[in-house]
Amino acid sequence: MRRTALTRRQALAGFGSLAAASPLMSDQPPKLLGEPPGRIAPRADLVNVLEFENMAERKLAPAVYAAIAGSDRSFFERITFRPRMMVPTTHLDLSLQLFGDKMFAPVMAGPLAKLQTYHPDGEAGMARAASAAKAWMVVSSEASLPLEKIAAESSTILWYQVFLEGDLSAVRAKMNQAVKSGCRAICITTGASFRNAEASSGPAKFAAISRPAANWDLIDQMRKGINVPVLIKGVMTPEEAEAAVKRGIQGIVVSNYGGLLTPGMASSMEMLPSIAEAVAGKVPLLIDGSFRRGSDIFKALAYGATAVMIGRPLAWGLAAYGPEGAQQVLEMLQTEVARDMAHTGKPTLRDIDRTVVKLHES
């Protein structure tokens, strides 16, 4: 009798979803044995998001890969779950309402600059991936492609991300064009463009690092007349979060933009609990930074996040397998969040709170 071939994903799934969530499993992607250097494994064989980084590293030139390598997972690893099994979870609901729109799951494609660096389809391919996965996407103002082309490839909700720039009129023109193109929210990032800074040297490097000092008067000027929600991305203290709420900012993104390049900087996840307490549900609270598993996203939801923006893993998926790879990354994370909700007896996002997690001392 001929045996049916199983993919590695199917074989591992046979061990059960509890094993997949075990804290004893390493976060390091396993080495794929018997493969010559540079070979890309079949996409169907990948069983977690971390393996996509391994494939992207094989696909990209070292200097290109370096821009999307790395993570700070130390805080995630200090958090464990408290399972609860005797709760019906056959009808899980990962959806939420955000700014009047229904989000399929609390997982967004975050802003990524110059995606054609990693794949010819660039942001257009990412828009198709997000649309196929029913995920929203934040388009970077430093995209490789015009916003109109990206929007034309999208059937999902798009947001737009801008930086504080010296030429305020130019930034406002980008924001107005984004709204005209159908973007449903604007994220103003307070931080330096480290990608540009790393590519420069000498005086040019310091010029790239320098941006206008973030202050509320400047942000008020930027968002004046913008008729979609405006979020501040780069909040890392409860004080900044409280100030944002008082100034009428409609949403906050906890993010240590460029943190992997600055030794000693706290991770976004480390600051989330205190910021969530300060915001107290007054505005949506999003977060990004080193999210690699659905369990990471679940932990953020437990500590008060509304949704999570995914960055580098989507670049890995796009680089290694094109839009289908990025789509698979999003769908893996969505599925893993659902798994963790079931294991902790939380059938809806509203049910998730801090009682399901435990923070251990480092």
mmCIF file of C-alpha atoms in Angstrom:
data_model
loop_
_atom_site.group_PDB
_atom_site.id
_atom_site.type_symbol
_atom_site.label_atom_id
_atom_site.label_comp_id
_atom_site.label_asym_id
_atom_site.label_seq_id
_atom_site.Cartn_x
_atom_site.Cartn_y
_atom_site.Cartn_z
ATOM 1 C CA MET A 1 0.000 0.000 0.000
ATOM 2 C CA ARG A 2 1.328 3.388 -0.949
ATOM 3 C CA ARG A 3 1.836 5.701 2.019
ATOM 4 C CA THR A 4 0.587 9.285 1.814
ATOM 5 C CA ALA A 5 3.455 11.751 2.100
ATOM 6 C CA LEU A 6 3.231 14.207 4.952
ATOM 7 C CA THR A 7 4.759 17.639 5.056
ATOM 8 C CA ARG A 8 6.861 18.490 8.100
ATOM 9 C CA ARG A 9 4.065 20.854 9.195
ATOM 10 C CA GLN A 10 1.527 18.011 9.182
ATOM 11 C CA ALA A 11 3.850 15.677 11.025
ATOM 12 C CA LEU A 12 4.558 18.187 13.777
ATOM 13 C CA ALA A 13 0.899 19.075 14.077
ATOM 14 C CA GLY A 14 0.274 15.498 15.131
ATOM 15 C CA PHE A 15 1.985 16.166 18.443
ATOM 16 C CA GLY A 16 -0.853 18.530 19.344
ATOM 17 C CA SER A 17 -1.156 22.250 19.750
ATOM 18 C CA LEU A 18 -0.175 22.140 23.427
ATOM 19 C CA ALA A 19 3.308 21.015 22.477
ATOM 20 C CA ALA A 20 3.555 23.872 20.008
ATOM 21 C CA ALA A 21 2.844 26.342 22.807
ATOM 22 C CA SER A 22 5.193 24.783 25.351
ATOM 23 C CA PRO A 23 7.715 27.237 26.896
ATOM 24 C CA LEU A 24 10.254 24.414 26.723
ATOM 25 C CA MET A 25 10.405 24.724 22.953
ATOM 26 C CA SER A 26 13.252 26.880 21.705
ATOM 27 C CA ASP A 27 12.559 30.172 19.935
ATOM 28 C CA GLN A 28 15.511 29.517 17.640
ATOM 29 C CA PRO A 29 14.497 28.266 14.173
ATOM 30 C CA PRO A 30 15.642 24.657 13.744
ATOM 31 C CA LYS A 31 18.443 23.919 11.334
ATOM 32 C CA LEU A 32 17.128 22.223 8.231
ATOM 33 C CA LEU A 33 19.297 19.175 7.828
ATOM 34 C CA GLY A 34 20.664 17.891 4.566
ATOM 35 C CA GLU A 35 20.226 21.114 2.632
ATOM 36 C CA PRO A 36 23.091 22.758 0.779
ATOM 37 C CA PRO A 37 23.699 26.435 1.638
ATOM 38 C CA GLY A 38 21.278 28.793 -0.048
ATOM 39 C CA ARG A 39 18.482 26.322 -0.611
ATOM 40 C CA ILE A 40 14.999 27.555 0.302
ATOM 41 C CA ALA A 41 12.747 24.977 1.972
ATOM 42 C CA PRO A 42 9.227 24.475 0.614
ATOM 43 C CA ARG A 43 6.957 27.091 2.145
ATOM 44 C CA ALA A 44 4.485 24.425 3.290
ATOM 45 C CA ASP A 45 7.186 22.856 5.460
ATOM 46 C CA LEU A 46 7.681 25.902 7.674
ATOM 47 C CA VAL A 47 5.952 25.488 11.028
ATOM 48 C CA ASN A 48 6.546 28.831 12.773
ATOM 49 C CA VAL A 49 7.374 32.413 11.938
ATOM 50 C CA LEU A 50 10.942 32.187 13.205
ATOM 51 C CA GLU A 51 11.796 29.771 10.404
ATOM 52 C CA PHE A 52 11.027 32.479 7.859
ATOM 53 C CA GLU A 53 14.004 34.473 9.124
ATOM 54 C CA ASN A 54 16.253 31.516 8.365
ATOM 55 C CA MET A 55 14.891 31.351 4.818
ATOM 56 C CA ALA A 56 15.205 35.112 4.295
ATOM 57 C CA GLU A 57 18.819 34.980 5.425
ATOM 58 C CA ARG A 58 19.507 32.353 2.773
ATOM 59 C CA LYS A 59 17.753 34.388 0.085
ATOM 60 C CA LEU A 60 19.190 37.851 0.705
ATOM 61 C CA ALA A 61 22.662 39.332 0.449
ATOM 62 C CA PRO A 62 24.210 39.663 3.929
ATOM 63 C CA ALA A 63 24.075 43.460 3.972
ATOM 64 C CA VAL A 64 20.402 43.449 2.943
ATOM 65 C CA TYR A 65 19.438 40.760 5.423
ATOM 66 C CA ALA A 66 21.199 42.623 8.253
ATOM 67 C CA ALA A 67 18.625 45.418 8.036
ATOM 68 C CA ILE A 68 15.800 43.057 9.044
ATOM 69 C CA ALA A 69 17.686 40.676 11.338
ATOM 70 C CA GLY A 70 17.467 40.377 15.074
ATOM 71 C CA SER A 71 14.986 40.880 17.899
ATOM 72 C CA ASP A 72 14.780 41.489 21.635
ATOM 73 C CA ARG A 73 12.672 38.716 23.093
ATOM 74 C CA SER A 74 13.885 38.849 26.685
ATOM 75 C CA PHE A 75 10.671 40.268 28.154
ATOM 76 C CA PHE A 76 8.414 37.856 26.253
ATOM 77 C CA GLU A 77 10.367 34.946 27.677
ATOM 78 C CA ARG A 78 9.632 36.064 31.248
ATOM 79 C CA ILE A 79 5.875 35.686 30.735
ATOM 80 C CA THR A 80 4.010 32.379 30.989
ATOM 81 C CA PHE A 81 0.335 31.463 30.583
ATOM 82 C CA ARG A 82 -2.151 30.126 33.078
ATOM 83 C CA PRO A 83 -4.179 27.565 31.122
ATOM 84 C CA ARG A 84 -7.865 27.001 31.725
ATOM 85 C CA MET A 85 -9.483 24.100 29.926
ATOM 86 C CA MET A 86 -13.068 23.797 31.237
ATOM 87 C CA VAL A 87 -14.428 26.721 29.219
ATOM 88 C CA PRO A 88 -16.281 26.280 25.888
ATOM 89 C CA THR A 89 -14.170 27.836 23.125
ATOM 90 C CA THR A 90 -15.654 26.245 20.019
ATOM 91 C CA HIS A 91 -16.742 29.619 18.694
ATOM 92 C CA LEU A 92 -13.632 31.764 19.041
ATOM 93 C CA ASP A 93 -13.963 35.372 17.937
ATOM 94 C CA LEU A 94 -10.740 37.293 17.257
ATOM 95 C CA SER A 95 -12.471 40.332 15.788
ATOM 96 C CA LEU A 96 -12.602 43.854 17.218
ATOM 97 C CA GLN A 97 -13.918 47.275 16.332
ATOM 98 C CA LEU A 98 -11.278 49.932 15.766
ATOM 99 C CA PHE A 99 -12.137 53.474 14.677
ATOM 100 C CA GLY A 100 -15.501 52.282 13.404
ATOM 101 C CA ASP A 101 -14.133 49.444 11.273
ATOM 102 C CA LYS A 102 -14.186 45.736 12.035
ATOM 103 C CA MET A 103 -10.763 44.090 12.232
ATOM 104 C CA PHE A 104 -10.673 40.341 11.557
ATOM 105 C CA ALA A 105 -7.928 39.689 14.133
ATOM 106 C CA PRO A 106 -5.657 41.911 16.284
ATOM 107 C CA VAL A 107 -2.683 41.473 13.931
ATOM 108 C CA MET A 108 -1.675 44.253 11.509
ATOM 109 C CA ALA A 109 1.043 44.624 8.906
ATOM 110 C CA GLY A 110 3.159 47.421 10.353
ATOM 111 C CA PRO A 111 5.011 50.106 8.361
ATOM 112 C CA LEU A 112 8.141 48.864 6.579
ATOM 113 C CA ALA A 113 10.347 51.090 4.420
ATOM 114 C CA LYS A 114 11.594 50.264 0.917
ATOM 115 C CA LEU A 115 10.120 46.780 0.611
ATOM 116 C CA GLN A 116 11.400 46.410 -2.950
ATOM 117 C CA THR A 117 14.790 45.996 -1.292
ATOM 118 C CA TYR A 118 13.603 42.522 -0.290
ATOM 119 C CA HIS A 119 11.287 41.547 -3.153
ATOM 120 C CA PRO A 120 10.397 43.122 -6.529
ATOM 121 C CA ASP A 121 6.688 43.266 -5.633
ATOM 122 C CA GLY A 122 7.488 45.492 -2.659
ATOM 123 C CA GLU A 123 4.586 47.182 -0.916
ATOM 124 C CA ALA A 124 2.134 46.145 -3.638
ATOM 125 C CA GLY A 125 2.911 42.516 -2.827
ATOM 126 C CA MET A 126 2.562 43.215 0.885
ATOM 127 C CA ALA A 127 -0.827 44.827 0.278
ATOM 128 C CA ARG A 128 -1.969 41.711 -1.550
ATOM 129 C CA ALA A 129 -0.645 39.542 1.285
ATOM 130 C CA ALA A 130 -2.418 41.557 3.966
ATOM 131 C CA SER A 131 -5.634 41.575 1.962
ATOM 132 C CA ALA A 132 -5.552 37.803 1.499
ATOM 133 C CA ALA A 133 -4.987 37.337 5.239
ATOM 134 C CA LYS A 134 -7.788 39.804 6.103
ATOM 135 C CA ALA A 135 -5.253 41.963 7.934
ATOM 136 C CA TRP A 136 -4.943 45.748 7.880
ATOM 137 C CA MET A 137 -1.743 47.357 6.628
ATOM 138 C CA VAL A 138 0.183 50.489 7.576
ATOM 139 C CA VAL A 139 1.991 51.972 4.571
ATOM 140 C CA SER A 140 5.302 53.715 5.232
ATOM 141 C CA SER A 141 5.913 57.182 3.815
ATOM 142 C CA GLU A 142 9.318 55.744 2.822
ATOM 143 C CA ALA A 143 7.757 53.068 0.631
ATOM 144 C CA SER A 144 9.380 51.948 -2.609
ATOM 145 C CA LEU A 145 6.165 52.470 -4.574
ATOM 146 C CA PRO A 146 3.677 55.331 -4.872
ATOM 147 C CA LEU A 147 0.812 55.119 -2.426
ATOM 148 C CA GLU A 148 -1.716 55.081 -5.256
ATOM 149 C CA LYS A 149 -0.172 51.908 -6.692
ATOM 150 C CA ILE A 150 -0.175 50.235 -3.271
ATOM 151 C CA ALA A 151 -3.807 51.198 -2.682
ATOM 152 C CA ALA A 152 -4.755 49.826 -6.091
ATOM 153 C CA GLU A 153 -3.397 46.406 -5.079
ATOM 154 C CA SER A 154 -5.204 46.409 -1.730
ATOM 155 C CA SER A 155 -8.638 45.190 -0.724
ATOM 156 C CA THR A 156 -8.014 45.759 2.971
ATOM 157 C CA ILE A 157 -7.961 48.828 5.202
ATOM 158 C CA LEU A 158 -4.818 50.915 4.878
ATOM 159 C CA TRP A 159 -3.252 53.337 7.331
ATOM 160 C CA TYR A 160 -0.362 55.677 6.550
ATOM 161 C CA GLN A 161 2.784 56.384 8.582
ATOM 162 C CA VAL A 162 4.834 59.584 8.441
ATOM 163 C CA PHE A 163 7.834 60.986 10.295
ATOM 164 C CA LEU A 164 8.341 64.355 11.881
ATOM 165 C CA GLU A 165 10.217 66.261 9.182
ATOM 166 C CA GLY A 166 11.783 69.694 8.931
ATOM 167 C CA ASP A 167 9.513 70.607 6.019
ATOM 168 C CA LEU A 168 6.120 70.530 7.695
ATOM 169 C CA SER A 169 4.269 71.454 4.508
ATOM 170 C CA ALA A 170 5.729 68.427 2.730
ATOM 171 C CA VAL A 171 4.614 66.107 5.526
ATOM 172 C CA ARG A 172 1.124 67.562 5.547
ATOM 173 C CA ALA A 173 0.951 67.121 1.783
ATOM 174 C CA LYS A 174 1.781 63.412 2.228
ATOM 175 C CA MET A 175 -0.855 63.051 4.926
ATOM 176 C CA ASN A 176 -3.540 64.762 2.843
ATOM 177 C CA GLN A 177 -2.671 62.637 -0.169
ATOM 178 C CA ALA A 178 -2.889 59.506 1.987
ATOM 179 C CA VAL A 179 -6.371 60.453 3.162
ATOM 180 C CA LYS A 180 -7.370 61.226 -0.428
ATOM 181 C CA SER A 181 -6.092 57.776 -1.449
ATOM 182 C CA GLY A 182 -8.338 56.124 1.102
ATOM 183 C CA CYS A 183 -6.087 55.618 4.130
ATOM 184 C CA ARG A 184 -8.259 55.393 7.230
ATOM 185 C CA ALA A 185 -5.761 56.600 9.839
ATOM 186 C CA ILE A 186 -2.404 58.379 10.101
ATOM 187 C CA CYS A 187 0.478 57.277 12.348
ATOM 188 C CA ILE A 188 2.995 59.993 13.192
ATOM 189 C CA THR A 189 6.278 58.363 14.171
ATOM 190 C CA THR A 190 8.415 60.279 16.658
ATOM 191 C CA GLY A 191 11.927 58.994 16.068
ATOM 192 C CA ALA A 192 14.901 59.041 13.734
ATOM 193 C CA SER A 193 15.064 57.173 10.452
ATOM 194 C CA PHE A 194 17.754 54.726 11.555
ATOM 195 C CA ARG A 195 17.651 52.966 8.207
ATOM 196 C CA ASN A 196 18.850 56.153 6.535
ATOM 197 C CA ALA A 197 21.286 56.850 9.328
ATOM 198 C CA GLU A 198 22.972 53.491 9.005
ATOM 199 C CA ALA A 199 23.423 54.005 5.287
ATOM 200 C CA SER A 200 25.227 57.292 5.812
ATOM 201 C CA SER A 201 28.561 58.307 7.290
ATOM 202 C CA GLY A 202 30.158 61.433 8.692
ATOM 203 C CA PRO A 203 28.030 64.613 8.678
ATOM 204 C CA ALA A 204 25.438 62.957 6.442
ATOM 205 C CA LYS A 205 24.921 60.257 9.026
ATOM 206 C CA PHE A 206 24.245 62.741 11.801
ATOM 207 C CA ALA A 207 21.906 64.664 9.514
ATOM 208 C CA ALA A 208 19.964 61.467 8.862
ATOM 209 C CA ILE A 209 19.684 60.726 12.571
ATOM 210 C CA SER A 210 18.514 64.246 13.373
ATOM 211 C CA ARG A 211 14.847 65.054 13.011
ATOM 212 C CA PRO A 212 12.915 67.955 14.500
ATOM 213 C CA ALA A 213 12.467 67.522 18.242
ATOM 214 C CA ALA A 214 9.050 66.038 18.876
ATOM 215 C CA ASN A 215 6.773 68.482 20.655
ATOM 216 C CA TRP A 216 3.028 68.710 20.932
ATOM 217 C CA ASP A 217 2.751 72.050 19.157
ATOM 218 C CA LEU A 218 4.458 70.573 16.095
ATOM 219 C CA ILE A 219 2.246 67.502 16.169
ATOM 220 C CA ASP A 220 -0.856 69.693 16.518
ATOM 221 C CA GLN A 221 0.227 71.597 13.413
ATOM 222 C CA MET A 222 0.750 68.355 11.516
ATOM 223 C CA ARG A 223 -2.678 66.918 12.293
ATOM 224 C CA LYS A 224 -4.674 70.136 11.912
ATOM 225 C CA GLY A 225 -7.444 69.583 9.405
ATOM 226 C CA ILE A 226 -6.810 65.829 9.051
ATOM 227 C CA ASN A 227 -10.238 64.202 9.183
ATOM 228 C CA VAL A 228 -9.137 60.651 10.012
ATOM 229 C CA PRO A 229 -7.820 59.337 13.340
ATOM 230 C CA VAL A 230 -4.226 60.323 14.122
ATOM 231 C CA LEU A 231 -2.049 58.030 16.219
ATOM 232 C CA ILE A 232 1.345 58.730 17.774
ATOM 233 C CA LYS A 233 3.884 55.961 17.184
ATOM 234 C CA GLY A 234 6.938 55.868 19.410
ATOM 235 C CA VAL A 235 5.393 56.329 22.861
ATOM 236 C CA MET A 236 7.531 54.657 25.535
ATOM 237 C CA THR A 237 6.482 56.197 28.864
ATOM 238 C CA PRO A 238 3.194 56.538 30.766
ATOM 239 C CA GLU A 239 3.749 60.303 30.910
ATOM 240 C CA GLU A 240 3.886 60.581 27.110
ATOM 241 C CA ALA A 241 0.800 58.416 26.816
ATOM 242 C CA GLU A 242 -1.163 60.572 29.256
ATOM 243 C CA ALA A 243 -0.076 63.718 27.428
ATOM 244 C CA ALA A 244 -1.197 62.243 24.106
ATOM 245 C CA VAL A 245 -4.633 61.461 25.484
ATOM 246 C CA LYS A 246 -4.981 64.965 26.939
ATOM 247 C CA ARG A 247 -4.033 66.508 23.565
ATOM 248 C CA GLY A 248 -6.787 64.574 21.822
ATOM 249 C CA ILE A 249 -4.616 62.036 20.014
ATOM 250 C CA GLN A 250 -6.933 59.223 18.925
ATOM 251 C CA GLY A 251 -4.517 56.309 19.336
ATOM 252 C CA ILE A 252 -1.089 55.328 20.674
ATOM 253 C CA VAL A 253 1.504 52.913 19.319
ATOM 254 C CA VAL A 254 4.004 51.725 21.912
ATOM 255 C CA SER A 255 7.261 51.421 19.976
ATOM 256 C CA ASN A 256 10.958 51.841 20.688
ATOM 257 C CA TYR A 257 11.657 52.738 17.089
ATOM 258 C CA GLY A 258 15.238 51.769 16.291
ATOM 259 C CA GLY A 259 15.629 50.109 19.699
ATOM 260 C CA LEU A 260 17.668 47.218 18.332
ATOM 261 C CA LEU A 261 20.321 49.748 17.340
ATOM 262 C CA THR A 262 20.450 51.411 20.749
ATOM 263 C CA PRO A 263 21.936 49.223 23.496
ATOM 264 C CA GLY A 264 20.128 49.430 26.812
ATOM 265 C CA MET A 265 16.816 50.748 25.512
ATOM 266 C CA ALA A 266 13.733 49.169 27.083
ATOM 267 C CA SER A 267 11.604 46.973 24.852
ATOM 268 C CA SER A 268 8.113 48.028 23.833
ATOM 269 C CA MET A 269 6.636 45.018 25.590
ATOM 270 C CA GLU A 270 8.401 45.919 28.830
ATOM 271 C CA MET A 271 6.763 49.353 28.864
ATOM 272 C CA LEU A 272 3.314 48.231 27.741
ATOM 273 C CA PRO A 273 1.802 47.385 31.164
ATOM 274 C CA SER A 274 2.509 50.787 32.721
ATOM 275 C CA ILE A 275 1.398 52.631 29.585
ATOM 276 C CA ALA A 276 -1.825 50.619 29.467
ATOM 277 C CA GLU A 277 -2.529 51.600 33.072
ATOM 278 C CA ALA A 278 -1.946 55.263 32.239
ATOM 279 C CA VAL A 279 -4.202 55.183 29.163
ATOM 280 C CA ALA A 280 -6.902 53.212 31.008
ATOM 281 C CA GLY A 281 -8.756 52.332 27.825
ATOM 282 C CA LYS A 282 -9.370 55.934 26.796
ATOM 283 C CA VAL A 283 -7.857 55.379 23.330
ATOM 284 C CA PRO A 284 -6.777 52.307 21.341
ATOM 285 C CA LEU A 285 -3.317 51.101 22.345
ATOM 286 C CA LEU A 286 -1.214 49.351 19.710
ATOM 287 C CA ILE A 287 2.321 48.013 19.929
ATOM 288 C CA ASP A 288 5.174 46.695 17.812
ATOM 289 C CA GLY A 289 8.645 45.317 18.480
ATOM 290 C CA SER A 290 10.042 41.755 18.228
ATOM 291 C CA PHE A 291 6.687 39.972 17.962
ATOM 292 C CA ARG A 292 7.480 36.566 16.494
ATOM 293 C CA ARG A 293 4.783 34.214 17.817
ATOM 294 C CA GLY A 294 1.056 34.295 18.359
ATOM 295 C CA SER A 295 1.817 33.806 22.048
ATOM 296 C CA ASP A 296 3.716 37.122 21.977
ATOM 297 C CA ILE A 297 0.625 38.833 20.605
ATOM 298 C CA PHE A 298 -1.594 37.137 23.188
ATOM 299 C CA LYS A 299 0.694 38.377 25.977
ATOM 300 C CA ALA A 300 0.426 41.927 24.655
ATOM 301 C CA LEU A 301 -3.369 41.668 24.562
ATOM 302 C CA ALA A 302 -3.335 40.423 28.154
ATOM 303 C CA TYR A 303 -1.342 43.495 29.213
ATOM 304 C CA GLY A 304 -3.721 45.929 27.556
ATOM 305 C CA ALA A 305 -2.841 46.179 23.859
ATOM 306 C CA THR A 306 -5.689 46.573 21.389
ATOM 307 C CA ALA A 307 -3.742 45.100 18.465
ATOM 308 C CA VAL A 308 -0.170 44.379 17.372
ATOM 309 C CA MET A 309 1.767 45.652 14.349
ATOM 310 C CA ILE A 310 4.081 43.084 12.763
ATOM 311 C CA GLY A 311 7.233 44.288 11.006
ATOM 312 C CA ARG A 312 10.355 42.253 10.255
ATOM 313 C CA PRO A 313 8.679 38.827 10.056
ATOM 314 C CA LEU A 314 6.622 40.089 7.134
ATOM 315 C CA ALA A 315 9.779 41.247 5.398
ATOM 316 C CA TRP A 316 11.215 37.741 5.945
ATOM 317 C CA GLY A 317 8.166 36.124 4.414
ATOM 318 C CA LEU A 318 8.150 38.516 1.466
ATOM 319 C CA ALA A 319 11.876 38.089 0.846
ATOM 320 C CA ALA A 320 11.824 34.291 0.945
ATOM 321 C CA TYR A 321 8.537 33.484 -0.784
ATOM 322 C CA GLY A 322 6.987 36.672 -2.131
ATOM 323 C CA PRO A 323 3.499 37.854 -1.134
ATOM 324 C CA GLU A 324 2.435 34.290 -0.325
ATOM 325 C CA GLY A 325 5.165 34.121 2.312
ATOM 326 C CA ALA A 326 4.036 37.338 3.980
ATOM 327 C CA GLN A 327 0.441 36.105 3.885
ATOM 328 C CA GLN A 328 1.479 32.857 5.577
ATOM 329 C CA VAL A 329 3.274 34.762 8.339
ATOM 330 C CA LEU A 330 0.118 36.728 9.107
ATOM 331 C CA GLU A 331 -2.094 33.651 9.014
ATOM 332 C CA MET A 332 0.287 31.693 11.239
ATOM 333 C CA LEU A 333 0.146 34.436 13.850
ATOM 334 C CA GLN A 334 -3.641 34.691 13.654
ATOM 335 C CA THR A 335 -3.965 30.928 14.117
ATOM 336 C CA GLU A 336 -1.545 30.877 17.043
ATOM 337 C CA VAL A 337 -3.460 33.673 18.804
ATOM 338 C CA ALA A 338 -6.649 31.629 18.422
ATOM 339 C CA ARG A 339 -4.883 28.571 19.847
ATOM 340 C CA ASP A 340 -3.718 30.487 22.909
ATOM 341 C CA MET A 341 -7.185 31.940 23.467
ATOM 342 C CA ALA A 342 -8.591 28.407 23.494
ATOM 343 C CA HIS A 343 -5.923 27.110 25.879
ATOM 344 C CA THR A 344 -6.599 29.873 28.389
ATOM 345 C CA GLY A 345 -10.386 29.735 28.158
ATOM 346 C CA LYS A 346 -10.807 33.155 26.557
ATOM 347 C CA PRO A 347 -13.200 32.863 23.588
ATOM 348 C CA THR A 348 -13.188 36.585 22.710
ATOM 349 C CA LEU A 349 -10.650 39.389 22.886
ATOM 350 C CA ARG A 350 -12.784 41.118 25.520
ATOM 351 C CA ASP A 351 -12.205 38.160 27.833
ATOM 352 C CA ILE A 352 -8.403 38.460 27.789
ATOM 353 C CA ASP A 353 -6.890 40.153 30.823
ATOM 354 C CA ARG A 354 -3.855 39.907 33.099
ATOM 355 C CA THR A 355 -5.234 36.919 34.967
ATOM 356 C CA VAL A 356 -4.070 34.659 32.128
ATOM 357 C CA VAL A 357 -0.389 35.624 32.355
ATOM 358 C CA LYS A 358 2.326 35.523 34.974
ATOM 359 C CA LEU A 359 5.463 37.670 34.876
ATOM 360 C CA HIS A 360 8.567 35.994 36.274
ATOM 361 C CA GLU A 361 11.578 37.822 37.657
ATOM 362 C CA SER A 362 14.533 37.911 35.264
#
